[in-house]
XYZ file of C-alpha atoms in Angstrom:
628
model
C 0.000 0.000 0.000
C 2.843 2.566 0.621
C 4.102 1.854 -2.713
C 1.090 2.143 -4.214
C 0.621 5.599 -2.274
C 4.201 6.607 -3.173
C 3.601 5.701 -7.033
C -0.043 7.980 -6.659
C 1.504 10.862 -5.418
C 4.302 10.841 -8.417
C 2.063 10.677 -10.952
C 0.036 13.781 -9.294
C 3.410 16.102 -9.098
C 3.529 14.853 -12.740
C 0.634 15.893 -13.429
C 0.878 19.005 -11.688
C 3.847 20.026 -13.310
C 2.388 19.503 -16.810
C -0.712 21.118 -16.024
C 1.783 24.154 -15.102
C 3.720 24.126 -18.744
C 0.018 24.090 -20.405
C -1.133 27.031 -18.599
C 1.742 29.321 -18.410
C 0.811 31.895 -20.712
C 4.187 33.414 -21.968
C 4.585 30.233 -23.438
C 1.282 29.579 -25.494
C 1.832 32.946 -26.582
C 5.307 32.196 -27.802
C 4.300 29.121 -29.709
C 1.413 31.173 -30.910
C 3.878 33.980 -32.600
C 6.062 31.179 -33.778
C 3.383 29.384 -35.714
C 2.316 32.949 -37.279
C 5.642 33.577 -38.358
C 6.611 36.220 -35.874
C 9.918 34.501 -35.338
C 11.509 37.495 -32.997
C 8.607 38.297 -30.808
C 8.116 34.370 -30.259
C 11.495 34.072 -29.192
C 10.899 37.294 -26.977
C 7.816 35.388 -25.110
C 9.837 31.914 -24.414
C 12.658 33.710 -22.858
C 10.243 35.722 -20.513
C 9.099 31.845 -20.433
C 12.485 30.519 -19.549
C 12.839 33.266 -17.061
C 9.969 32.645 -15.218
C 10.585 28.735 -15.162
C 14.245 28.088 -15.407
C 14.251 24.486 -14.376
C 11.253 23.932 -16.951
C 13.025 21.410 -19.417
C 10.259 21.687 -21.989
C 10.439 25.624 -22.358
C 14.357 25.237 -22.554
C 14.377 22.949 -25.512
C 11.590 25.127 -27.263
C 13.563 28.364 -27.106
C 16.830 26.690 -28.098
C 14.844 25.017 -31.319
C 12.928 28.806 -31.628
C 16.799 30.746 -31.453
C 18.108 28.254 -33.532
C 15.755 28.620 -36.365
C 15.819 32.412 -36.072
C 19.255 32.595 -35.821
C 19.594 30.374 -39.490
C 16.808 32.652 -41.443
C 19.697 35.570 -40.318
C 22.533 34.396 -42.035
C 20.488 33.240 -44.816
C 18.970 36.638 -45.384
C 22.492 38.174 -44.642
C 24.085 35.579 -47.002
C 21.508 36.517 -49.717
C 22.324 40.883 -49.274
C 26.114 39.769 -49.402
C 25.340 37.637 -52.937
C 23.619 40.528 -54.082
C 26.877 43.369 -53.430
C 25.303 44.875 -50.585
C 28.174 44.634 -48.416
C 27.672 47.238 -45.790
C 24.171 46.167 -45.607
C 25.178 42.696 -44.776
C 28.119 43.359 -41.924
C 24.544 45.135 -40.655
C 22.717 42.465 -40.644
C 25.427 40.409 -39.031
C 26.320 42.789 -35.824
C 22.470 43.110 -34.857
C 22.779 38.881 -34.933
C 25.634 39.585 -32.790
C 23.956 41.755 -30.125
C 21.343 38.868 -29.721
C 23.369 35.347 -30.260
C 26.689 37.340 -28.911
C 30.251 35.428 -30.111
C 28.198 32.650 -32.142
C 31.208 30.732 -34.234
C 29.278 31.551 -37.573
C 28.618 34.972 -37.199
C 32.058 35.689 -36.104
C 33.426 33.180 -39.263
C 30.997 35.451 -41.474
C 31.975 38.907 -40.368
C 35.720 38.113 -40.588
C 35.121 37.072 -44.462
C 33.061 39.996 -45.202
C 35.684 42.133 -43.675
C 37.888 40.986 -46.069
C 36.013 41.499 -48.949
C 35.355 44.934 -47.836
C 39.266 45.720 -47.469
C 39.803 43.871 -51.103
C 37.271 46.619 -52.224
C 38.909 49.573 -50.737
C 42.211 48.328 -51.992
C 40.728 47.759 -55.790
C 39.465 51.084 -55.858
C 43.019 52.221 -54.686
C 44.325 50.415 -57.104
C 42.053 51.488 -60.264
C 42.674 55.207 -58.720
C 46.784 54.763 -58.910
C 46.027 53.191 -62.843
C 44.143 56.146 -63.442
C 47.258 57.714 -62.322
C 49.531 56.254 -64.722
C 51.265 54.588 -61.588
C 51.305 50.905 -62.300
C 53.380 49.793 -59.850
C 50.952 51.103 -56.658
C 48.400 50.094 -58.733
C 50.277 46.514 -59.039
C 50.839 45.883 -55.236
C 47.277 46.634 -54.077
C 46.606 44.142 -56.505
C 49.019 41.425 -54.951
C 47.441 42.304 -52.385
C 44.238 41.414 -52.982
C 44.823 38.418 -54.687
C 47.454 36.895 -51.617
C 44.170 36.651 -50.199
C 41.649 36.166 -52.467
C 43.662 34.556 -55.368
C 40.367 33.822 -57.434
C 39.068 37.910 -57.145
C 37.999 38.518 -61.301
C 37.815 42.196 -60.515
C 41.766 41.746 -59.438
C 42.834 39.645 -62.215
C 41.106 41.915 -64.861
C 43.031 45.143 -63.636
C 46.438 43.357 -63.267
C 46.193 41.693 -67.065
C 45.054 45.446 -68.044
C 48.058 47.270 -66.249
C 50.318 44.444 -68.154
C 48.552 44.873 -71.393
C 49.126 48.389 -71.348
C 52.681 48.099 -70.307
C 53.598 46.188 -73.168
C 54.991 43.295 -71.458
C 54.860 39.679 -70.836
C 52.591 38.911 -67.559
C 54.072 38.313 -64.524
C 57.254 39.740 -65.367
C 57.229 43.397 -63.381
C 58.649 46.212 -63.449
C 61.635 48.208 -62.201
C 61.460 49.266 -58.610
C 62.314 52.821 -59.520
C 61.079 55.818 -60.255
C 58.422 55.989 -63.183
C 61.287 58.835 -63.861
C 64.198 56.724 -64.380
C 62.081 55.340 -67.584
C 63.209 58.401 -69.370
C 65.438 57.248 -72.489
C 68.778 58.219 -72.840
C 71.807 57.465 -75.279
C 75.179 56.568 -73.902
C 78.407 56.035 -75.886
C 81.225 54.879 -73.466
C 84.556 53.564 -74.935
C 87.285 51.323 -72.303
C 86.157 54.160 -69.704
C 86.163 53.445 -65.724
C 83.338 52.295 -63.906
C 83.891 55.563 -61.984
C 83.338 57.987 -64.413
C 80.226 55.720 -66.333
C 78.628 55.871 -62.720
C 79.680 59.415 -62.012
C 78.095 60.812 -65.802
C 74.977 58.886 -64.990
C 74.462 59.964 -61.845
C 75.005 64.011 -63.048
C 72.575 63.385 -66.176
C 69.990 60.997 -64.189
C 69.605 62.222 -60.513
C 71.001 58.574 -59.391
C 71.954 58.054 -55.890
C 75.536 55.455 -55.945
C 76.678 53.418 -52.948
C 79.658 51.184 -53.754
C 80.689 48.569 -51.874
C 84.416 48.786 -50.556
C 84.740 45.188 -52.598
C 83.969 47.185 -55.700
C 86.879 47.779 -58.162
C 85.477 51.632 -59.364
C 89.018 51.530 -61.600
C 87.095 48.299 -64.146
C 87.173 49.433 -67.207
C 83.412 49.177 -69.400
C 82.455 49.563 -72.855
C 78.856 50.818 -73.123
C 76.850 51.793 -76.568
C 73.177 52.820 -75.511
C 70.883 54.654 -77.506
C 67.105 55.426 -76.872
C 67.509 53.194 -73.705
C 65.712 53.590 -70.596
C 68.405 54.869 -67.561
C 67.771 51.556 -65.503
C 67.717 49.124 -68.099
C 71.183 50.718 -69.519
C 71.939 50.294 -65.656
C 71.381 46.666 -65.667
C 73.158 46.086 -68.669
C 75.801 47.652 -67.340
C 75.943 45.464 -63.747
C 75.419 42.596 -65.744
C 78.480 42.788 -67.594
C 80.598 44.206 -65.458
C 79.860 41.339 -62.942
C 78.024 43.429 -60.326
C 74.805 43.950 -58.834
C 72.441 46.271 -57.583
C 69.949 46.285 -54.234
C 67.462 49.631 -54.398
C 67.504 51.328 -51.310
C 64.821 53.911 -52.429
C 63.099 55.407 -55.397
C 66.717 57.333 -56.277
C 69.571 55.394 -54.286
C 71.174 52.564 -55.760
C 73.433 50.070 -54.006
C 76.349 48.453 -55.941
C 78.108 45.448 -54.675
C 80.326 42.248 -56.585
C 77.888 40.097 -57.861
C 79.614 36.926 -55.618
C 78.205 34.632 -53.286
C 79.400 35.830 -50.374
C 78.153 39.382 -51.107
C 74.519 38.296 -52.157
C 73.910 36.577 -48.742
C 74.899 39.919 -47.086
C 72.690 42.327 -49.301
C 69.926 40.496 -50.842
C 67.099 40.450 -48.974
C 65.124 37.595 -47.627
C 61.017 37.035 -47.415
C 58.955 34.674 -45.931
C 55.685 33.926 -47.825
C 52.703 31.250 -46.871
C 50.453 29.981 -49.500
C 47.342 28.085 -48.353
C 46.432 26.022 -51.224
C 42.689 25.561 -51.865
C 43.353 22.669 -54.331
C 46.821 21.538 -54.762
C 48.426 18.826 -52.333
C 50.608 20.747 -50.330
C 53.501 17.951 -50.780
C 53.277 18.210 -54.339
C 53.540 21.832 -54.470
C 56.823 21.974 -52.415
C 58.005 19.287 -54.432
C 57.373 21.863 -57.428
C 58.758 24.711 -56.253
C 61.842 23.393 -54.627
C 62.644 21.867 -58.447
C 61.770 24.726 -60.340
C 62.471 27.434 -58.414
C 65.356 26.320 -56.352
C 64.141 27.306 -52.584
C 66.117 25.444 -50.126
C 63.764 26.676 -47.317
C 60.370 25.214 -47.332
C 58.118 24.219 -45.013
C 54.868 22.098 -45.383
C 51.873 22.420 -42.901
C 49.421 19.009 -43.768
C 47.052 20.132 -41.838
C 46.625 23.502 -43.157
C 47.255 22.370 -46.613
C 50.046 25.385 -46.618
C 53.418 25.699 -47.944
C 55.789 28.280 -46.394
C 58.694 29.362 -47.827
C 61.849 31.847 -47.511
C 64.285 33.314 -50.050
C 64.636 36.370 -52.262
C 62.277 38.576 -53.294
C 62.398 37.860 -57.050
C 62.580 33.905 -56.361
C 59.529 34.232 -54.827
C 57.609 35.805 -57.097
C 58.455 33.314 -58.761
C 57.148 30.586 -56.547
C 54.069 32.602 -56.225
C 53.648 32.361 -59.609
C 54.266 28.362 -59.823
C 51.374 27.760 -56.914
C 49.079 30.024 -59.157
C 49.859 28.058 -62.366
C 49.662 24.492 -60.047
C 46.412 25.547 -57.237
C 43.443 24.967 -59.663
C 40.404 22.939 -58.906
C 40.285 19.562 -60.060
C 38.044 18.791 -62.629
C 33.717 17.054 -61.312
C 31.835 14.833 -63.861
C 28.412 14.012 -63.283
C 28.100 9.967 -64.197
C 24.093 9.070 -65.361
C 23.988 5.528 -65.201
C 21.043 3.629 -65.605
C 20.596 -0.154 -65.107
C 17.597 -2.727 -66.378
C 17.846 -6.337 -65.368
C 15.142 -7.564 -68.032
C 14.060 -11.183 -66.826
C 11.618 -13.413 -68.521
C 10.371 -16.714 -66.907
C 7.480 -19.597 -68.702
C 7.179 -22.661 -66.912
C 4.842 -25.322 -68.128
C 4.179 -28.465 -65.856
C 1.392 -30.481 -67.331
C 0.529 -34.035 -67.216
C -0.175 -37.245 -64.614
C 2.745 -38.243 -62.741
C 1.683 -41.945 -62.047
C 3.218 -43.928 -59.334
C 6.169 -44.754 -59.723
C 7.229 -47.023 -56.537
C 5.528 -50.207 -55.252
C 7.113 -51.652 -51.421
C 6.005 -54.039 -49.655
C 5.684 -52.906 -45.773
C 8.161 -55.147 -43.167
C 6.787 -57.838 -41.606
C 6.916 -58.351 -37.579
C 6.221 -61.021 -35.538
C 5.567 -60.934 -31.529
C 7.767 -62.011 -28.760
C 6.061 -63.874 -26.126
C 7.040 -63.946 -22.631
C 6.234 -66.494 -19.922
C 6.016 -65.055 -16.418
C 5.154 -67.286 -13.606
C 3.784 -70.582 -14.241
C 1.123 -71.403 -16.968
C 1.140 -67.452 -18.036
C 2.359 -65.847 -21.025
C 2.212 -62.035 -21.868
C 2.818 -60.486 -24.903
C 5.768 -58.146 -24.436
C 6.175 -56.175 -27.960
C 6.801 -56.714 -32.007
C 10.640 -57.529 -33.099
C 9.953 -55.971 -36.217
C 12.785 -56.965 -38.901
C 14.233 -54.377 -41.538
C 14.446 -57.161 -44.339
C 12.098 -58.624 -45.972
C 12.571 -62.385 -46.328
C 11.105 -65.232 -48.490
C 9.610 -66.975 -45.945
C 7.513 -63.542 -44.755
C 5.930 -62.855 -48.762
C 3.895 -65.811 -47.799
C 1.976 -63.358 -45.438
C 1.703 -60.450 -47.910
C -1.878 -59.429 -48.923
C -3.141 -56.148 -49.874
C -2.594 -54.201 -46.985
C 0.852 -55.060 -46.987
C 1.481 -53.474 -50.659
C 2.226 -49.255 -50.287
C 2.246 -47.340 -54.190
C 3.256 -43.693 -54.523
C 0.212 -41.573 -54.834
C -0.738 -40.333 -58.318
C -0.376 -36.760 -59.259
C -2.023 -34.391 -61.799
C 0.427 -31.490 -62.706
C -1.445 -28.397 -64.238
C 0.603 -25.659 -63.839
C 1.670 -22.675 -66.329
C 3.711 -19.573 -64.898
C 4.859 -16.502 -67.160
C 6.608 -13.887 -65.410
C 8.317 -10.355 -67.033
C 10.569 -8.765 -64.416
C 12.203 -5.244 -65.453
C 14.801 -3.834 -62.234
C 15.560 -0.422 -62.725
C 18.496 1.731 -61.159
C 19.474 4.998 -62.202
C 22.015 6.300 -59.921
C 23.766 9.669 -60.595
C 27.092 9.281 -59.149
C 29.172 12.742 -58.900
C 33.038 11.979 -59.081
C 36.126 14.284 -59.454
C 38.676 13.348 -62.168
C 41.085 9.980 -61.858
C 38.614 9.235 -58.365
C 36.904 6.284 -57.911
C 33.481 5.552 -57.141
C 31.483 2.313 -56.385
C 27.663 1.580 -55.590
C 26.137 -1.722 -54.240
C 22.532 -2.387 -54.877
C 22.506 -5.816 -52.876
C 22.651 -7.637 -50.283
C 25.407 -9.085 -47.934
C 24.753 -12.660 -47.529
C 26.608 -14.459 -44.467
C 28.561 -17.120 -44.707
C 29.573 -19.069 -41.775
C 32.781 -21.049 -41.554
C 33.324 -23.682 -38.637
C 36.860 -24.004 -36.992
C 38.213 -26.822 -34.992
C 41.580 -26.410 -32.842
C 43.571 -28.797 -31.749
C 42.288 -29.446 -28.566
C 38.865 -29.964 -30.090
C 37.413 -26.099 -29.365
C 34.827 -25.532 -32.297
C 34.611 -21.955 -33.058
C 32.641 -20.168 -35.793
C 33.221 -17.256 -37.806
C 31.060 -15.261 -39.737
C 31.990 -13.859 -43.634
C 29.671 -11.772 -46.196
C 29.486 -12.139 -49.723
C 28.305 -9.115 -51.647
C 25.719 -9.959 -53.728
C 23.571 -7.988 -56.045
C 24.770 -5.170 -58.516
C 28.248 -4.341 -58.048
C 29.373 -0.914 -60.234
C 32.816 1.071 -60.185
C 33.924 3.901 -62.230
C 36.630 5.732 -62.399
C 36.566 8.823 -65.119
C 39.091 11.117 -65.990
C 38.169 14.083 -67.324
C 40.372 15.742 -70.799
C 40.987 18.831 -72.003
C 39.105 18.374 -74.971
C 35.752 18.003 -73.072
C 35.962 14.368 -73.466
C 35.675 11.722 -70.787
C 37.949 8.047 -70.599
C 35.882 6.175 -68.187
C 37.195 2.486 -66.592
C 33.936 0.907 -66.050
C 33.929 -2.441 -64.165
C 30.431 -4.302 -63.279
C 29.372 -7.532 -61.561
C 25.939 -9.033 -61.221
C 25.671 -11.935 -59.057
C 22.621 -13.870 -57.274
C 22.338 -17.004 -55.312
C 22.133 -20.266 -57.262
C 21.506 -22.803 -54.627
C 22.512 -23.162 -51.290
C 25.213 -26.136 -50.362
C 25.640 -27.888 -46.863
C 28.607 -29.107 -46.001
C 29.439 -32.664 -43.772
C 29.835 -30.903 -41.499
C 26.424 -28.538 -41.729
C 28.258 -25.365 -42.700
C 25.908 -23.590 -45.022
C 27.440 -22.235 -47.980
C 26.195 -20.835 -51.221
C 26.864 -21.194 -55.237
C 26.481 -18.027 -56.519
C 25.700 -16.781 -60.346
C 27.913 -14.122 -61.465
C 28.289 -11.754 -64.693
C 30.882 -9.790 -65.120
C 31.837 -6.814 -67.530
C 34.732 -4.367 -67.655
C 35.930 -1.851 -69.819
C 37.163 1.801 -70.604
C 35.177 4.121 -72.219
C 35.987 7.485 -73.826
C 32.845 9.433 -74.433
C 32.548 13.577 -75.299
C 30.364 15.309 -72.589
C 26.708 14.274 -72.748
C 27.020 11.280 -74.880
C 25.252 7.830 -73.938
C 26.978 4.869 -74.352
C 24.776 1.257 -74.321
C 27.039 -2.097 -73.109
C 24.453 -4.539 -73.277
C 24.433 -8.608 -74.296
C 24.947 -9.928 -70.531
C 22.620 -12.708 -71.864
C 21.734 -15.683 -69.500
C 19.152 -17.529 -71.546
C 18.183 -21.281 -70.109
C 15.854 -23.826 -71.404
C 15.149 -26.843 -70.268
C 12.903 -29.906 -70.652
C 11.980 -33.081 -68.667
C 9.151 -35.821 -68.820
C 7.946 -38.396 -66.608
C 6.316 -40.940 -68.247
C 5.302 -44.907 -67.574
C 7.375 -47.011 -68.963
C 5.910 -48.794 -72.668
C 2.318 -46.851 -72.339
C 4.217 -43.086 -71.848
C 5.496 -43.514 -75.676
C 1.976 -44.286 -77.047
C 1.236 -41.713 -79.755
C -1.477 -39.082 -78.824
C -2.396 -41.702 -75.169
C 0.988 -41.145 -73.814
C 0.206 -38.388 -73.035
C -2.296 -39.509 -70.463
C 0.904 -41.466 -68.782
C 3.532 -38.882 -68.775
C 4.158 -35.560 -66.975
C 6.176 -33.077 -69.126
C 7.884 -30.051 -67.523
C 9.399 -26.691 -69.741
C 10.884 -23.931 -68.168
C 12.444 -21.023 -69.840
C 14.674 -17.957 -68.070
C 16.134 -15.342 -69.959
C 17.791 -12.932 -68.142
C 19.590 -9.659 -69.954
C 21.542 -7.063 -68.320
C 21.710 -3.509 -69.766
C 24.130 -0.440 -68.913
C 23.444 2.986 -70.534
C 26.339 5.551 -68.825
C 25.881 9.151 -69.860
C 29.117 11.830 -68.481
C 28.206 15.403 -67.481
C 31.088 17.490 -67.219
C 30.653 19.780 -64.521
C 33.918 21.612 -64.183
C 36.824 20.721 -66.473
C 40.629 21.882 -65.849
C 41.023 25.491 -66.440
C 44.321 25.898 -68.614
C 46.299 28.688 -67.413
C 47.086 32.005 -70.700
C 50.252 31.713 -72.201
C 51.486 33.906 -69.865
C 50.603 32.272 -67.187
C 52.136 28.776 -68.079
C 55.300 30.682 -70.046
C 57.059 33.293 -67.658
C 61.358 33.925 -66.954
C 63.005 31.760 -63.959
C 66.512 33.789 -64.434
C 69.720 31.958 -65.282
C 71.337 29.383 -64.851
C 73.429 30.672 -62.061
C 70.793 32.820 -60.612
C 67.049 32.399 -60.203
C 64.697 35.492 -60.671
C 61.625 36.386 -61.923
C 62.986 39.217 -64.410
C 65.029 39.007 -67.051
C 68.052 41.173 -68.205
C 66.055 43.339 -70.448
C 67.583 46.416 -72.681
C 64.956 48.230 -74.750
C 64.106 51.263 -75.950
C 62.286 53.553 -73.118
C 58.504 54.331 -73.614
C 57.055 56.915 -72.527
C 54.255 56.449 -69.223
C 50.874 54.473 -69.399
C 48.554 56.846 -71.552
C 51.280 59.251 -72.329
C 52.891 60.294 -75.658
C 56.274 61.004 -76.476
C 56.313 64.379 -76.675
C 53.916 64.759 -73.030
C 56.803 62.834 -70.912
C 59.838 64.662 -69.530
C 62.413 65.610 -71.918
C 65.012 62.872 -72.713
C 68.514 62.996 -71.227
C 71.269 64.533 -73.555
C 73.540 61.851 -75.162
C 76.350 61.347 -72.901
C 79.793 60.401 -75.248
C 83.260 59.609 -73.270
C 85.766 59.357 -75.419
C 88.435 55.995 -74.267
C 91.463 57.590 -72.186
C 94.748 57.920 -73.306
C 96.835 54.986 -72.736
């Protein structure tokens, strides 16, 4: 009776408490809202709810599903604003989510990346301002900028092709790190002079700035025969031959050192740059760049997918622009396969199956017992398993057992079509497999050697078995390795043992395909045809013409069974082949490894500009060779 009592007054605080959650009102109004729509002031009335009932697990779990659901139709709507350019808008929309969800992961994830499409657009317009300008080389490092990262910006790609359109150059090779000034042209004529006075007249006519290393022999004599040449091309001509090289300290001040090993560690300068790679294995990459570009230092985060790396300036530009040419997404194709298993079944049993066995049933005779005197009792039957001579004199008719007979009048016709049309979406030289089965078990029995029987249990795939592996070309073709098994259970087999095992039908296909985008290719002729025949008949009255047919049972059956394949490639997104100038750039010499190559050319005048608007050109500066 207490427990009874005990289990009563549970149920009542139960009841109680339920009774409570159904009549707080804050909460009916909050579903209410919620089912009208009003997502916000819902939310509003279960947290007064929550408030008012804090141990109340059923209002907790319906303002966590409420906020949850509100909180998703924000960043959609501020995901849609953002899709639509209205980027101030949407960082908005995101800091009111903030003052209600606070430091939510994806609101914090979405404000960083809208942040940094907001500084890309302030450094675009900087950089379209500076083109304006006729200053490509501001113009160029906003760019860089913008690209390092966002490396897939069109708006960034489109001005830096258009800065090295209009510069009349190769892309990706850049520009002097002077002045736009020191583009001037100029004509020099110097014959077995010093390097002293070559530096000395270029530095009067040019505004130059030259520090010379103590190393540097200012006494070497040059031979120099410039005309219409820009002042720093003439310059690097002039290193290049003379075996010396330059470091810029600033837009006017050149540095001049011996171009020797020992010098370049101690002058040129050293950068570290990361590249997270959105598509390229990060191994692979640092196995590129270290053979191409020569970088010693290299370091490979796996987990980051980003390869970090440290030499000169112009070496990694260089790098940079490897990863570009080697960090594009691999190419999707969208596989259409569809499948019919077309089975057709007759089966014709029709006849009289007579008997076919006559046995005589075993004889017995009884055992009698005497017990006591003058009484005998009947204990049992010894019944015997042979039947003997001397017991057919006791056959009669009850003795003789037939098979029953049997009419047979059956006719089946079945048509069985099994359709699957998976669409399978793969990226190129990946593999992909699909199972439309079952997994049968197998069980295998093992004995050890001290007698222990253990069992172990195996699974056969069974079913349709399909694997593909495409690989996507250039040419908007697909080569496709197709390989396909259909398999069912014959029969089942027991062992001596009692281990169940099964004989299984299998048909098999595999081959490679090459097939353009959108084409559908048939493999059919998986043909499993079967016909067989049998009869049971009387013996002598079963072969009577037309009669016979009254002692014989015949039995047809008939299975054809056809597989079919029809494979149809989408291509979703192919390999994008990087311009001419993308895949084609300078990597230096042989001894060194830069970005730039020596280049002497005739100076032009400034993006936009004619001849005759640029500053005037320098006199023609002539030493005559010195007196020996």
């Amino acid at each position: 009776m207490k427990r009874l009592l005990l289990m009563l007054l549970v149920a009542i605080a139960l009841a109680l408490v339920l009774a409570a959650c159904a009549s707080d009102p804050a909460f009916r109004e909050g579903e209410r809202l919620l089912a009208e729509g009003k997502d916000a002031a819902g939310v509003a009335e279960l947290e007064k709810s929550v408030a008012a009932h804090p141990g109340n697990a059923q209002y907790r779990t319906a303002l966590v599903r409420a906020r949850e659901a509100l909180l998703r139709k924000g960043l959609l709507a501020a995901e849609a604003q953002a899709r639509a350019g209205k980027l101030e808008e949407t960082l908005a929309a995101y800091r009111e989510l903030t003052l209600r969800y606070g430091d939510d992961a994806r609101i914090v994830s979405a404000i960083g990346t809208l942040q940094v499409q907001l500084d890309n657009q302030t450094l675009l317009k900087a950089a379209a301002d500076y083109l304006a300008k006729n200053e490509p080389e501001a113009a160029r490092a906003r760019l860089r900028a913008v690209l390092a990262r966002e490396p897939g910006n069109p708006e960034a790609q489109h001005l830096l092709k258009q800065i090295e359109e209009k510069a009349g150059q190769p892309r990706g090779i850049d520009m002097p790190q002077l002045g736009a000034s020191y583009r001037r042209p100029v004509s020099l004529e110097f014959r077995d002079a010093p390097l002293k006075q070559v530096f000395d007249a270029l530095s009067r006519q040019s505004g130059l700035n030259f520090v010379f290393d103590k190393d540097v022999r200012v006494d070497q004599r040059a031979t120099v025969f410039a005309r219409d040449t820009a002042i720093a091309d003439a310059l690097d001509a002039l290193l290049a031959t003379s075996q010396l090289a330059k470091k810029i300290l600033n837009g006017n001040t050149v540095l001049i050192y011996p171009n020797q090993p020992n010098k370049v560690k101690d002058y040129q300068e050293q950068v570290v740059k990361s590249f997270f790679l959105a598509h390229a294995d990060a191994k692979n990459v640092m196995t590129l760049i270290r053979t191409m570009a020569r970088i010693k230092d290299v370091y490979v985060d796996e987990k980051l997918n980003m390869v970090a790396v440290r030499d000169t300036p112009e070496v990694v530009r260089l790098a940079e622009k490897l990863v570009q040419m080697a960090d594009r997404p691999d190419a999707e194709v969208m596989l259409e396969v569809e499948i019919m298993e077309v089975k057709r079944s007759r089966l014709q049993d029709l006849g009289v199956q007579w008997p076919s066995q006559f046995s005589a049933l075993n004889l017995g005779t009884q055992t009698t017992t005497t017990v006591g005197t003058g009484v005998s009792v009947t204990t049992g039957a010894q019944v015997t398993n042979q039947l003997t001579l001397g017991s057919l004199k006791n056959i009669d008719a009850n003795a003789i057992a037939i098979n029953t007979a049997v009419i047979n009048l059956k006719k089946d016709a079945s048509d069985v079509n099994l359709l699957a049309n998976p669409r399978i979406r793969v990226k190129s030289r990946e593999k992909a497999k699909v199972h439309i089965g079952d997994k049968v078990p197998v069980i295998t029995s093992n004995v050890t050697s001290t007698g222990v029987t253990s069992e172990s249990v195996a699974y056969l795939d069974v079913g349709l078995k399909l694997d593909v592996e495409p690989q996507v070309g250039l040419e908007g073709d697909v080569t496709i390795k197709v390989g396909m098994e259909v398999s069912n259970i014959v029969r089942e087999v027991k062992s001596a043992t009692g281990t169940l095992t099964y004989q299984l039908g299998s048909r098999n296909a595999n081959t490679v395909l090459r097939l353009r985008d959108g084409e559908t290719q048939v493999l059919a002729g998986l043909i499993s045809d079967e016909d067989r025949a049998g009869a049971s008949k009387v013996p002598g009255l079963g072969d009577l013409p037309l009669i016979g047919r009254l002692f014989s049972s015949n039995r047809d059956e008939l299975n054809k069974t056809e597989i079919i394949l029809t494979i149809t490639p989408h291509i979703l997104r192919n390999i994008e082949r990087p311009e001419l100038a993308d895949g084609e750039f300078f990597a230096g010499t042989e001894s060194q490894t830069s970005d730039q190559p020596l280049r002497v050319r005739a100076a032009r005048p400034a993006l936009g500009q004619n001849a005759s608007e640029t500053e005037p050109a320098l006199p023609v500066v002539m030493v005559p060779p010195l007196a020996q």
